[in-house]
Tab-separated table of C-alpha atoms in Angstrom:
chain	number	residue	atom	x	y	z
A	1	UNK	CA	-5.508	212.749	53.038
A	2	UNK	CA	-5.085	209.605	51.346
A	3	UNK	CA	-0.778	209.953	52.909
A	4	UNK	CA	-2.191	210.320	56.338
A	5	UNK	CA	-4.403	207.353	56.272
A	6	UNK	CA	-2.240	205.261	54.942
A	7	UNK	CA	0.126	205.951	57.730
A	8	UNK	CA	-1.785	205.469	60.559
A	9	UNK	CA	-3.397	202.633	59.252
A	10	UNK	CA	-0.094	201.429	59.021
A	11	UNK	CA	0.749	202.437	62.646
A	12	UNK	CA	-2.374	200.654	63.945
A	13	UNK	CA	-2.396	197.063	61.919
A	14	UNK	CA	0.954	196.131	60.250
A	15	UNK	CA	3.608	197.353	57.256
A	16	UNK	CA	1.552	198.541	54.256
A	17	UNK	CA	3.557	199.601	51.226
A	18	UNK	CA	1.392	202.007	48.237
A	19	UNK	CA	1.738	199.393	45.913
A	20	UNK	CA	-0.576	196.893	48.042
A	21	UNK	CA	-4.034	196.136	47.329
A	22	UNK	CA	-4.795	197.957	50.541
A	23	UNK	CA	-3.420	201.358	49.099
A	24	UNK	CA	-5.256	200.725	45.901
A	25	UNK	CA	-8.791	199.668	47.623
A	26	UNK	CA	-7.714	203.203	49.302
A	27	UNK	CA	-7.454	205.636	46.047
A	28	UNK	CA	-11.290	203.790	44.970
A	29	UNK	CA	-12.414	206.358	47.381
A	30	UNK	CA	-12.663	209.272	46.556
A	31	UNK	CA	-16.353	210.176	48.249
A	32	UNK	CA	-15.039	208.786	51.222
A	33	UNK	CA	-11.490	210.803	50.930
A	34	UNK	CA	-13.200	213.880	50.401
A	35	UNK	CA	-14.946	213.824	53.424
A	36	UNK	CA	-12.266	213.874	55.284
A	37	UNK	CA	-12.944	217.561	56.938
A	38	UNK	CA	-10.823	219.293	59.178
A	39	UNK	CA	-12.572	219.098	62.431
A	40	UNK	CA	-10.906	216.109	64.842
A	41	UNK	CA	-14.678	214.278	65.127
A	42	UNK	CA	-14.729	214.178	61.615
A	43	UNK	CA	-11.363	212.975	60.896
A	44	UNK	CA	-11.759	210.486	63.509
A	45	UNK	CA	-15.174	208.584	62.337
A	46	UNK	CA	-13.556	208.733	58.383
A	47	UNK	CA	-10.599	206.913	60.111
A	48	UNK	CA	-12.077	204.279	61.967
A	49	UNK	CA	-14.511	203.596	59.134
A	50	UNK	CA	-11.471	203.429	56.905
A	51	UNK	CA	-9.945	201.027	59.441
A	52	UNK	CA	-13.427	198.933	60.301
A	53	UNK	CA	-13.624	198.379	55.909
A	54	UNK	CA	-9.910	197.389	55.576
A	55	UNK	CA	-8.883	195.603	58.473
A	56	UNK	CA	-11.517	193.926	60.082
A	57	UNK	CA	-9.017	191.951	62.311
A	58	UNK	CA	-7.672	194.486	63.824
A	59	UNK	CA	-9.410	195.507	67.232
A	60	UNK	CA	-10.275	198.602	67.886
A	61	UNK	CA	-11.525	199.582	71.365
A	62	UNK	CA	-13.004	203.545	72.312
A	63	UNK	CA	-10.210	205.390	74.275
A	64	UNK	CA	-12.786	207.156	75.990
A	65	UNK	CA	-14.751	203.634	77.347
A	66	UNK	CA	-11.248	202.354	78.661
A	67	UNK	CA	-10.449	205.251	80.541
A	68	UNK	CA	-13.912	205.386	81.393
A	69	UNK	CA	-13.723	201.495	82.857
A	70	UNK	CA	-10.352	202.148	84.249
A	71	UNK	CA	-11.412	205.546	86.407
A	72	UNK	CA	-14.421	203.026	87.774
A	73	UNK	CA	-12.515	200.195	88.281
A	74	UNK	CA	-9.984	202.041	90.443
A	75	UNK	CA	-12.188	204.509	92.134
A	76	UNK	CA	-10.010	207.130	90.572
A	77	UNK	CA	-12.588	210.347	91.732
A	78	UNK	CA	-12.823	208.811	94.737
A	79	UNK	CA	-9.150	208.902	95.919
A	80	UNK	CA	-7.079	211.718	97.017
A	81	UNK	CA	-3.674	211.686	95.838
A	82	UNK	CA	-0.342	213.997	95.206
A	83	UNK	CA	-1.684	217.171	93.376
A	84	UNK	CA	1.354	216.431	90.292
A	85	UNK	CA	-0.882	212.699	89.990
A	86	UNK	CA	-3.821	213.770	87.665
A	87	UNK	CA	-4.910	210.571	87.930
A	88	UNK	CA	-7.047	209.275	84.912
A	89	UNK	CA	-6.649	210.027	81.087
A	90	UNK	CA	-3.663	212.756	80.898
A	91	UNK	CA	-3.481	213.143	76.966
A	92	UNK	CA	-6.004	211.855	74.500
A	93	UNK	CA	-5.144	210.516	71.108
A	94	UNK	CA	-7.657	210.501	68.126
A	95	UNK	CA	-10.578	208.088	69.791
A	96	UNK	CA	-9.086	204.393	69.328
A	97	UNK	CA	-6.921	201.734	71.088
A	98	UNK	CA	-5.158	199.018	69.394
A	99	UNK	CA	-2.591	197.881	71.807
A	100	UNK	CA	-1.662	199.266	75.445
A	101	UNK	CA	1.975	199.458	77.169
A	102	UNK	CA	2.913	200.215	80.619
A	103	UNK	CA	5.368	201.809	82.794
A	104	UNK	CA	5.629	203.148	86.313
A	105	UNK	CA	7.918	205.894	85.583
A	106	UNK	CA	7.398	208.355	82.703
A	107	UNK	CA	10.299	208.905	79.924
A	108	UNK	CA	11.489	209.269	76.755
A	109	UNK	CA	12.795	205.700	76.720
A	110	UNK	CA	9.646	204.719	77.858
A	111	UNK	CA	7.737	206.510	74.777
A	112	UNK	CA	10.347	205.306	72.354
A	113	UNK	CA	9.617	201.668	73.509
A	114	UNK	CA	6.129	202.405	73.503
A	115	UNK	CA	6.320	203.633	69.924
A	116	UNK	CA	8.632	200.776	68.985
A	117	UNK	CA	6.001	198.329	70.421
A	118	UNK	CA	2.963	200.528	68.460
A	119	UNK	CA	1.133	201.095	71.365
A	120	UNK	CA	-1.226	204.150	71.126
A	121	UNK	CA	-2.143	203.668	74.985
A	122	UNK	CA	0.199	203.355	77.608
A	123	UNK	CA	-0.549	203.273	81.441
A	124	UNK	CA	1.604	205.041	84.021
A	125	UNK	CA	1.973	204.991	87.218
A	126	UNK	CA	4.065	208.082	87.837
A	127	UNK	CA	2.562	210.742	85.403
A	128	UNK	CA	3.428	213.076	82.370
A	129	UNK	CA	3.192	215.611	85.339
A	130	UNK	CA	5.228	213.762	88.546
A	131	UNK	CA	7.728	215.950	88.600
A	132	UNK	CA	5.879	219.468	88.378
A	133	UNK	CA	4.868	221.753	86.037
A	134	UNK	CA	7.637	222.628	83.359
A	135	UNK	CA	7.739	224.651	80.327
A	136	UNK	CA	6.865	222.632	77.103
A	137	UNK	CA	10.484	223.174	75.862
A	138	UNK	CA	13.604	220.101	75.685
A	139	UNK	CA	12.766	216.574	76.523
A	140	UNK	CA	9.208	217.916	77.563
A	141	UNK	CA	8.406	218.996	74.341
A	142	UNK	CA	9.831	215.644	72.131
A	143	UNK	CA	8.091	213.610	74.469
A	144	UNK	CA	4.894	215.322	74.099
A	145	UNK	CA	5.270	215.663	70.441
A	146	UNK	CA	6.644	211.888	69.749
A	147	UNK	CA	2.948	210.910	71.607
A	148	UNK	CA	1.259	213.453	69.344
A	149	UNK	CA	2.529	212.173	66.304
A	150	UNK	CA	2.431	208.458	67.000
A	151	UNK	CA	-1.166	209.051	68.367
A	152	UNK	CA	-0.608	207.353	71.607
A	153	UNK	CA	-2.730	208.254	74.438
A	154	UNK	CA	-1.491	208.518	78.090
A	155	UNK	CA	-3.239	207.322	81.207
A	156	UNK	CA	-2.003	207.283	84.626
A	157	UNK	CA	-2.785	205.714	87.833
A	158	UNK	CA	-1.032	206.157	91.083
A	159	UNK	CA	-2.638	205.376	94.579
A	160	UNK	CA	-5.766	204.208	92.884
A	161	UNK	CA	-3.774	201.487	92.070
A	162	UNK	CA	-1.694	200.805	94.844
A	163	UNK	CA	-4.355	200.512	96.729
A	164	UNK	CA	-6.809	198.569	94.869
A	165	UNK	CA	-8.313	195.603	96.544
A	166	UNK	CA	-7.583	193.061	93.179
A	167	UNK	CA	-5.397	194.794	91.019
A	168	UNK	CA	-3.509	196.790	93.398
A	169	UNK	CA	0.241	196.938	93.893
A	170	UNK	CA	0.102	196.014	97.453
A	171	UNK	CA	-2.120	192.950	96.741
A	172	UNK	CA	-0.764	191.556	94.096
A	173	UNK	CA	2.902	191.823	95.980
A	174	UNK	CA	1.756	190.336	99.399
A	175	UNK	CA	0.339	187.179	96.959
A	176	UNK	CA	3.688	187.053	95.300
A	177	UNK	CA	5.477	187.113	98.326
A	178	UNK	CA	3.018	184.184	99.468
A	179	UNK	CA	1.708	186.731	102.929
A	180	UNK	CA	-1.789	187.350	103.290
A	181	UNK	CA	-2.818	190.099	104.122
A	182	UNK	CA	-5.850	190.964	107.295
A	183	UNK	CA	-5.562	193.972	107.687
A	184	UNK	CA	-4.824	198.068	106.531
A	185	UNK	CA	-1.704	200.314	106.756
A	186	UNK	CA	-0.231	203.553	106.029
A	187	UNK	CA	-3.066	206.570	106.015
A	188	UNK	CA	-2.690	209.080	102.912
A	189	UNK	CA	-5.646	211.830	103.933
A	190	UNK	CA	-7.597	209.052	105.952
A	191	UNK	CA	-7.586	206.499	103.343
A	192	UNK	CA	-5.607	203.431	103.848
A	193	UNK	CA	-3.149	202.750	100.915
A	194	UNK	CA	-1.174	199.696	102.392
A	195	UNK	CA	-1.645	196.288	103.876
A	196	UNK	CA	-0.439	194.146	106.715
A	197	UNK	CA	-1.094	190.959	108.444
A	198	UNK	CA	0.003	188.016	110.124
A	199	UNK	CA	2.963	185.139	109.515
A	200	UNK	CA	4.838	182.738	111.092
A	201	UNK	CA	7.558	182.681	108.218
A	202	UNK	CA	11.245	182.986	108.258
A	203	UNK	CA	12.744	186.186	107.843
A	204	UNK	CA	15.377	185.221	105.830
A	205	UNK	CA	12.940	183.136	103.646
A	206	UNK	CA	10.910	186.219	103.131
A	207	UNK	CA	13.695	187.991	102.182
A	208	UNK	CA	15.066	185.803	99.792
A	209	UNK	CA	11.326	185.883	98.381
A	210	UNK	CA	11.532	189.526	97.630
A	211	UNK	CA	15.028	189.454	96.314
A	212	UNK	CA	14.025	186.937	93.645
A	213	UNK	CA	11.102	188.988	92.815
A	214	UNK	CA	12.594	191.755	92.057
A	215	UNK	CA	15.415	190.413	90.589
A	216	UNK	CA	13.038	188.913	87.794
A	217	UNK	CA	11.880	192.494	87.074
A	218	UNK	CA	15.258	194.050	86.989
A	219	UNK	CA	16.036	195.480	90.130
A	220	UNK	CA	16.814	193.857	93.751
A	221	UNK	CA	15.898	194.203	97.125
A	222	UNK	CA	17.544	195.581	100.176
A	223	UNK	CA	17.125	194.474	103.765
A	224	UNK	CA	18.625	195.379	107.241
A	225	UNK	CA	20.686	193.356	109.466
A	226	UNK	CA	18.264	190.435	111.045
A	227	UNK	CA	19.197	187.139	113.313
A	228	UNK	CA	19.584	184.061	111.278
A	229	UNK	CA	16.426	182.268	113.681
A	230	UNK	CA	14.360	185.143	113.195
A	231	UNK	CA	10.721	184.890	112.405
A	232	UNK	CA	8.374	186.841	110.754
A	233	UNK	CA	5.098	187.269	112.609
A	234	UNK	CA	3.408	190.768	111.358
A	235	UNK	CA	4.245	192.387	108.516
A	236	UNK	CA	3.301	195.472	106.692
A	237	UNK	CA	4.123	197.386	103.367
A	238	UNK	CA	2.925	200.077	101.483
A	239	UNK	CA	3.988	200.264	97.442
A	240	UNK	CA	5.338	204.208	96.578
């Protein structure tokens, strides 16, 4: 018992070594050791009391009231989306969040950075499930036990976030881009998921505009043949 807590103690707030002060304030414990039982409830309240006595700098934040906040914020129940999606909280970890990471694809470079980073929450945007159903055996399996073990829960949000009116994809692109946006596009199941509106903006400037944004982030941006006098008058796009 008193291994396990000091390693995820160590996970969630810095390097602790058994020969610190913060192992020994540990082994004074032996009520509070003992009670460690062997349901998941009561291994979690022992842990975050553990955590609350020892490092009361390090925040702690309910798993459950993110996700919670996060499925209300985006509307998540309220939006139909690609049946591999599962929108919302997709594997749980023991109750607590320190530190959150996020990707839109989901890997196993993307859960060895998350681990690297300690994270115990990271946000996707493409699921643990995009790609189907597949037998918990491979890079399926080490994935799902690397989260496991480095108790890092997994949420995921796909057209609830494209589409969302402040925090969405498509919003927060059209602002980068400098476009505003009056108007809806592209209908998933009756429910708008893109944007579009009005311009009066050089093509080529527009261009360049999404070239250097995605350049920042890695990537780059492809366009098809255009005029060099052409303008921009309406636009639409729709995030994937």
């Amino acid at each position: 018992h008193r291994k396990g807590l000091l390693a995820w103690t160590s996970r969630q707030c810095g390097d602790l070594r058994p020969q610190s002060s913060t192992f020994r304030q540990l082994t004074r414990w032996p009520a509070e050791l003992s009670r460690l039982g062997t349901k998941a409830d009561d291994r979690r309240q022992l842990r975050q009391e553990v955590a609350s006595r020892l490092f009361g700098n390090c925040e702690m934040t309910s798993t459950l009231d993110v996700t919670a906040y996060l499925d209300s914020l985006l509307g998540t129940a309220s939006i139909p989306d690609y049946s591999n999606a599962l929108n919302g909280l997709q594997l749980e970890n023991d109750g607590t969040i320190t530190k959150a990471a996020a990707s839109v694809d989901f890997s196993s470079r993307v859960v060895n950075l998350a681990i690297e980073q300690k994270a115990d929450f990271l946000i996707l945007h493409h699921g643990m499930f995009w790609n189907g159903l597949k037998p918990v055996t491979g890079s399926v399996y080490s994935r799902m036990r690397a989260l496991i073990e480095n108790n890092i829960a997994v949420y995921s949000s796909h057209l609830p976030l494209d589409k969302h009116a402040k925090f969405g994809n498509n919003v927060l692109l059209s602002k980068a881009l400098g476009i505003e946006p009056s108007g809806e596009f592209a209908q998933v199941k009756g429910l708008a998921i893109g944007l579009a509106g009005e311009a009066d903006i050089a093509t080529s400037v527009l261009v360049e505009r999404s070239k250097g944004f995605a350049r920042k982030r890695g990537g780059d941006a492809v366009a098809t043949g255009f005029s060099d006098d052409r303008v921009t008058r309406r636009w639409a796009m729709c995030t994937g």
